[in-house]
Coordinates of C-alpha atoms and ligand atoms in Angstrom, one line a residue:
L10 CA 21.6 -135.6 -14.3
R11 CA 24.7 -134.8 -11.6
S12 CA 27.6 -133.7 -12.7
T13 CA 29.7 -136.3 -11.0
H14 CA 28.0 -138.4 -14.3
A15 CA 27.5 -135.8 -16.8
R16 CA 30.4 -137.1 -18.8
E17 CA 29.6 -140.8 -18.6
L18 CA 26.5 -141.1 -20.0
A19 CA 28.2 -141.0 -23.6
S20 CA 28.6 -144.8 -22.5
V21 CA 25.5 -145.4 -20.8
A22 CA 23.1 -147.5 -22.8
S23 CA 19.8 -145.2 -24.3
E24 CA 16.8 -147.7 -22.4
A25 CA 19.3 -147.4 -19.2
F26 CA 16.2 -144.7 -18.1
D27 CA 14.0 -142.8 -19.9
F28 CA 14.4 -139.2 -18.6
V29 CA 17.1 -137.0 -16.6
E30 CA 16.2 -134.1 -14.6
V31 CA 18.0 -131.4 -14.0
H32 CA 18.2 -128.4 -10.9
P33 CA 17.3 -125.6 -13.3
E34 CA 19.9 -123.3 -11.3
N35 CA 22.7 -125.0 -12.2
Y36 CA 22.4 -124.6 -15.8
V37 CA 20.2 -121.2 -16.2
G38 CA 22.3 -118.5 -17.1
R39 CA 25.4 -120.0 -17.7
G40 CA 27.1 -121.6 -20.5
G41 CA 30.3 -123.9 -20.4
V42 CA 31.0 -128.0 -20.3
F43 CA 28.3 -128.7 -18.5
R44 CA 25.7 -127.3 -20.8
R45 CA 27.1 -129.1 -23.3
L46 CA 26.9 -132.1 -21.6
L47 CA 23.3 -131.2 -21.2
D48 CA 22.7 -130.7 -24.7
E49 CA 24.1 -133.8 -25.5
A50 CA 21.6 -135.6 -22.9
A51 CA 18.7 -133.8 -24.3
E52 CA 19.5 -135.1 -27.4
R53 CA 19.0 -138.5 -26.2
W54 CA 16.4 -138.3 -23.2
P55 CA 13.5 -135.9 -22.2
V56 CA 14.4 -133.4 -19.5
R57 CA 12.7 -132.7 -16.3
V58 CA 13.1 -129.3 -14.6
H59 CA 13.6 -129.1 -11.0
G60 CA 14.1 -126.1 -9.4
L61 CA 15.5 -125.7 -5.4
T62 CA 15.1 -122.0 -4.8
L63 CA 11.8 -120.6 -5.8
G64 CA 10.3 -121.4 -2.5
L65 CA 6.4 -121.5 -3.2
A66 CA 5.4 -120.9 -0.1
S67 CA 6.8 -117.9 0.6
S68 CA 4.9 -114.3 0.3
E69 CA 8.1 -112.6 -1.6
P70 CA 7.0 -111.4 -4.9
F71 CA 9.3 -113.7 -7.6
E72 CA 12.6 -112.3 -9.9
R73 CA 11.2 -111.3 -12.7
S74 CA 14.4 -111.7 -14.5
Y75 CA 14.9 -114.9 -13.6
V76 CA 11.9 -116.2 -13.9
A77 CA 12.1 -115.1 -17.7
E78 CA 15.3 -117.3 -18.0
L79 CA 13.8 -120.0 -16.4
K80 CA 10.6 -120.0 -18.8
S81 CA 13.7 -120.0 -22.2
F82 CA 15.6 -122.8 -20.9
L83 CA 11.7 -124.8 -20.3
D84 CA 10.6 -124.1 -24.0
R85 CA 14.2 -124.6 -25.2
F86 CA 14.5 -128.5 -24.2
R87 CA 10.4 -128.3 -24.6
V88 CA 9.6 -129.3 -20.6
P89 CA 5.9 -129.9 -19.8
Y90 CA 5.4 -128.8 -16.5
Y91 CA 8.1 -127.1 -14.3
S92 CA 8.4 -128.2 -10.1
D93 CA 9.4 -127.1 -7.1
H94 CA 9.2 -127.0 -3.1
L95 CA 6.0 -126.5 -0.8
C96 CA 8.5 -124.5 1.2
L97 CA 10.3 -121.4 2.0
C98 CA 14.5 -121.2 1.3
A99 CA 14.9 -117.2 1.0
G100 CA 13.8 -114.2 2.9
R101 CA 14.8 -110.4 1.8
N102 CA 16.9 -112.0 -1.5
A103 CA 18.9 -114.0 1.0
H104 CA 18.9 -117.4 0.2
L105 CA 18.7 -120.0 3.0
Y106 CA 20.3 -123.2 0.9
D107 CA 17.5 -125.3 2.8
L108 CA 14.2 -126.3 2.2
L109 CA 11.8 -124.9 5.4
P110 CA 8.8 -125.8 6.1
V111 CA 5.9 -123.2 6.9
P112 CA 2.9 -124.3 9.6
W113 CA 0.1 -124.5 7.0
T114 CA -2.9 -121.5 8.1
S115 CA -5.6 -120.4 5.5
A116 CA -3.6 -117.4 5.3
Q117 CA -0.4 -119.6 3.9
V118 CA -2.9 -121.4 2.1
A119 CA -4.1 -118.4 0.2
T120 CA -0.6 -117.3 -0.3
T121 CA 0.9 -120.2 -1.9
V122 CA -2.1 -120.8 -4.2
Q123 CA -1.4 -117.2 -6.3
R124 CA 1.9 -117.3 -5.8
L125 CA 0.9 -121.4 -7.8
R126 CA -0.8 -119.2 -10.4
E127 CA 1.3 -116.6 -11.1
L128 CA 4.2 -119.1 -11.2
S129 CA 2.4 -121.0 -13.5
D130 CA 0.8 -118.1 -15.7
A131 CA 5.1 -116.7 -16.1
L132 CA 6.1 -119.7 -17.3
E133 CA 3.0 -121.0 -19.5
R134 CA 3.1 -124.5 -18.2
P135 CA 1.9 -126.3 -15.1
V136 CA 3.3 -126.5 -11.9
A137 CA 3.9 -129.0 -9.9
V138 CA 4.7 -128.6 -6.0
E139 CA 6.7 -130.8 -3.9
N140 CA 6.0 -132.3 -0.3
V141 CA 9.2 -131.7 1.9
S142 CA 10.8 -133.1 4.6
Y143 CA 11.2 -131.5 7.7
Y144 CA 12.3 -132.0 11.5
A145 CA 10.6 -128.7 13.3
T146 CA 8.0 -130.6 15.7
G147 CA 4.7 -128.4 16.3
L148 CA 3.9 -127.3 13.0
G149 CA 0.2 -128.7 13.1
D150 CA -0.8 -132.5 12.3
P151 CA 0.8 -133.7 9.4
V152 CA -1.3 -135.9 8.3
D153 CA -3.6 -132.5 8.2
E154 CA -1.1 -131.4 5.6
A155 CA -1.9 -133.8 3.2
T156 CA -5.3 -132.5 3.1
I157 CA -3.7 -129.2 3.0
I158 CA -1.6 -129.9 -0.1
A159 CA -4.6 -131.4 -1.6
E160 CA -6.6 -128.4 -1.2
I161 CA -3.7 -126.3 -3.0
V162 CA -3.0 -128.6 -5.4
H163 CA -7.2 -128.4 -5.9
Q164 CA -7.4 -124.3 -6.0
A165 CA -4.2 -123.4 -7.4
D166 CA -5.2 -126.1 -10.4
A167 CA -1.5 -127.5 -9.9
A168 CA -0.1 -130.9 -9.9
L169 CA 1.6 -132.8 -7.4
L170 CA 5.4 -133.6 -7.3
L171 CA 4.6 -136.5 -5.0
D172 CA 8.5 -137.2 -2.8
V173 CA 7.5 -140.9 -1.0
N174 CA 10.8 -140.9 0.7
N175 CA 10.2 -137.7 2.3
V176 CA 6.5 -138.8 3.6
Y177 CA 8.1 -142.3 4.8
V178 CA 10.9 -140.0 6.2
N179 CA 8.5 -137.5 8.0
A180 CA 5.6 -140.3 9.3
R181 CA 8.5 -142.4 10.6
N182 CA 10.4 -138.8 12.0
H183 CA 6.9 -137.9 13.6
G184 CA 4.8 -140.8 14.5
F185 CA 1.9 -140.8 11.5
E186 CA 1.1 -143.4 9.2
A187 CA 2.6 -142.6 5.5
R188 CA -0.4 -144.8 4.2
D189 CA -2.8 -142.8 6.1
Y190 CA -1.2 -139.5 4.4
L191 CA -1.1 -140.8 0.9
A192 CA -5.0 -141.5 0.9
R193 CA -5.5 -137.8 1.9
L194 CA -3.4 -137.0 -1.5
P195 CA -5.1 -136.3 -5.0
L196 CA -3.2 -139.2 -6.8
D197 CA -4.4 -138.4 -9.9
R198 CA -2.7 -135.0 -9.5
V199 CA 0.3 -136.6 -9.2
A200 CA 2.6 -135.6 -12.3
H201 CA 6.0 -136.9 -11.2
I202 CA 7.4 -139.3 -8.6
H203 CA 10.4 -138.1 -6.6
V204 CA 12.0 -141.2 -4.3
A205 CA 15.9 -141.8 -2.7
G206 CA 17.5 -142.9 0.5
H207 CA 18.1 -141.3 3.9
L208 CA 20.1 -141.9 6.6
I209 CA 19.0 -143.3 10.4
R210 CA 21.5 -141.6 12.6
P211 CA 22.1 -143.4 15.8
D212 CA 19.5 -142.1 18.1
G213 CA 16.7 -142.7 15.0
L214 CA 15.4 -139.6 13.5
R215 CA 15.6 -140.1 9.7
I216 CA 17.8 -138.3 7.6
D217 CA 16.4 -137.3 3.7
T218 CA 20.0 -137.0 2.7
H219 CA 19.6 -138.5 -0.8
G220 CA 22.6 -140.6 0.1
E221 CA 21.6 -143.8 0.5
A222 CA 20.3 -146.8 -1.4
I223 CA 16.4 -146.7 -1.2
C224 CA 15.1 -148.4 1.9
D225 CA 12.9 -151.5 1.3
D226 CA 10.1 -150.2 3.4
V227 CA 9.9 -147.3 0.4
Y228 CA 9.8 -149.5 -2.5
T229 CA 7.2 -151.0 -1.2
L230 CA 5.6 -147.9 -0.6
I231 CA 6.8 -146.7 -4.3
G232 CA 4.8 -149.8 -5.4
E233 CA 1.7 -149.0 -3.9
V234 CA 1.8 -145.5 -5.2
A235 CA 2.6 -146.8 -8.3
A236 CA -0.8 -149.3 -8.9
R237 CA -2.3 -145.7 -9.0
T238 CA -0.9 -143.4 -11.3
A239 CA 1.6 -143.6 -14.0
A240 CA 4.1 -140.4 -13.0
P241 CA 6.9 -140.7 -14.2
I242 CA 9.7 -141.7 -11.3
L243 CA 12.7 -140.2 -10.5
L244 CA 15.6 -141.9 -8.4
E245 CA 17.4 -138.6 -6.9
R246 CA 21.0 -138.5 -5.5
D247 CA 22.7 -135.8 -4.0
G248 CA 25.7 -137.5 -1.6
N249 CA 27.5 -139.7 -0.9
I250 CA 27.4 -140.6 -5.0
P251 CA 28.2 -144.2 -6.9
P252 CA 29.1 -145.1 -10.0
I253 CA 26.1 -144.2 -11.9
A254 CA 26.3 -148.5 -12.9
E255 CA 25.1 -148.7 -9.3
L256 CA 22.1 -146.4 -9.5
I257 CA 21.0 -147.9 -12.7
L258 CA 21.4 -151.2 -10.7
E259 CA 18.7 -149.4 -8.5
V260 CA 16.6 -148.3 -11.4
E261 CA 16.3 -151.7 -12.5
R262 CA 15.3 -152.3 -9.5
L263 CA 12.2 -149.5 -9.2
R264 CA 10.9 -151.4 -12.6
T265 CA 10.6 -154.2 -11.3
V266 CA 8.5 -152.5 -8.2
I267 CA 6.6 -150.4 -10.2
A268 CA 6.3 -153.6 -12.9
P269 CA 6.2 -156.8 -11.4
P270 CA 6.9 -159.3 -14.3
S271 CA 4.1 -161.6 -15.1
V272 CA 3.8 -164.6 -13.3
I273 CA 3.2 -167.7 -15.8
G274 CA 1.4 -170.6 -14.0
A275 CA 1.1 -173.8 -15.6
A276 CA -1.6 -176.9 -14.1
Ligands
FE2_325 FE1 12.2 -134.7 -3.8

């Protein structure tokens, strides 16, 4: 639910999409027109909540007052699970407004599992962890990262938010096979799927901008993933935002990829 589109929703048919997703950082503790527009949207669609600032791989304590407010927000909109990223995004209360990857060591795994359990207890609902895109090299074998994510999800009894575009962007940038990575993930734990478009720089580096249409290769991957899980799929768009009608066309193409129309033969 982008503020860019919030006012347009009144003219959108309810069946155009099945749910809306919001970043809680834009709403928790705030009122005003956008909160009212969220309340109106929530009367028509289920709300899912995806955080940007809790840095699930961090070792710093949570800000308890924020987590308490977040829980009330999730309760208010009857959100069944919370999601955030397997990354660092703050240090000593200095927020970097980025999702920074970590090298996965056994100590890091233990820290992350503990943090996930603590957050899930505080929010009184499951937490889904999202794989991030990253550009640093030398963080370890990315395909092993998938095994480590599986281990974290298993140990913490957490869910997985699988970002298929992030897997694809990392695979192309770091030279591994996206399907090998996906094969190591516990797809039975996927609670939610993200998909988006990305930018290809002139030097070939792919940047996870969420500012383009989904590319054909990612449509193929999402079709393969969707055949193995019934998790809801969110189309993310964070930059270069087109009119909502254009995004609804992308949602319609996604529907055809995840549920191909029946083919009726004749003899
Ligand atoms: Fe995502």
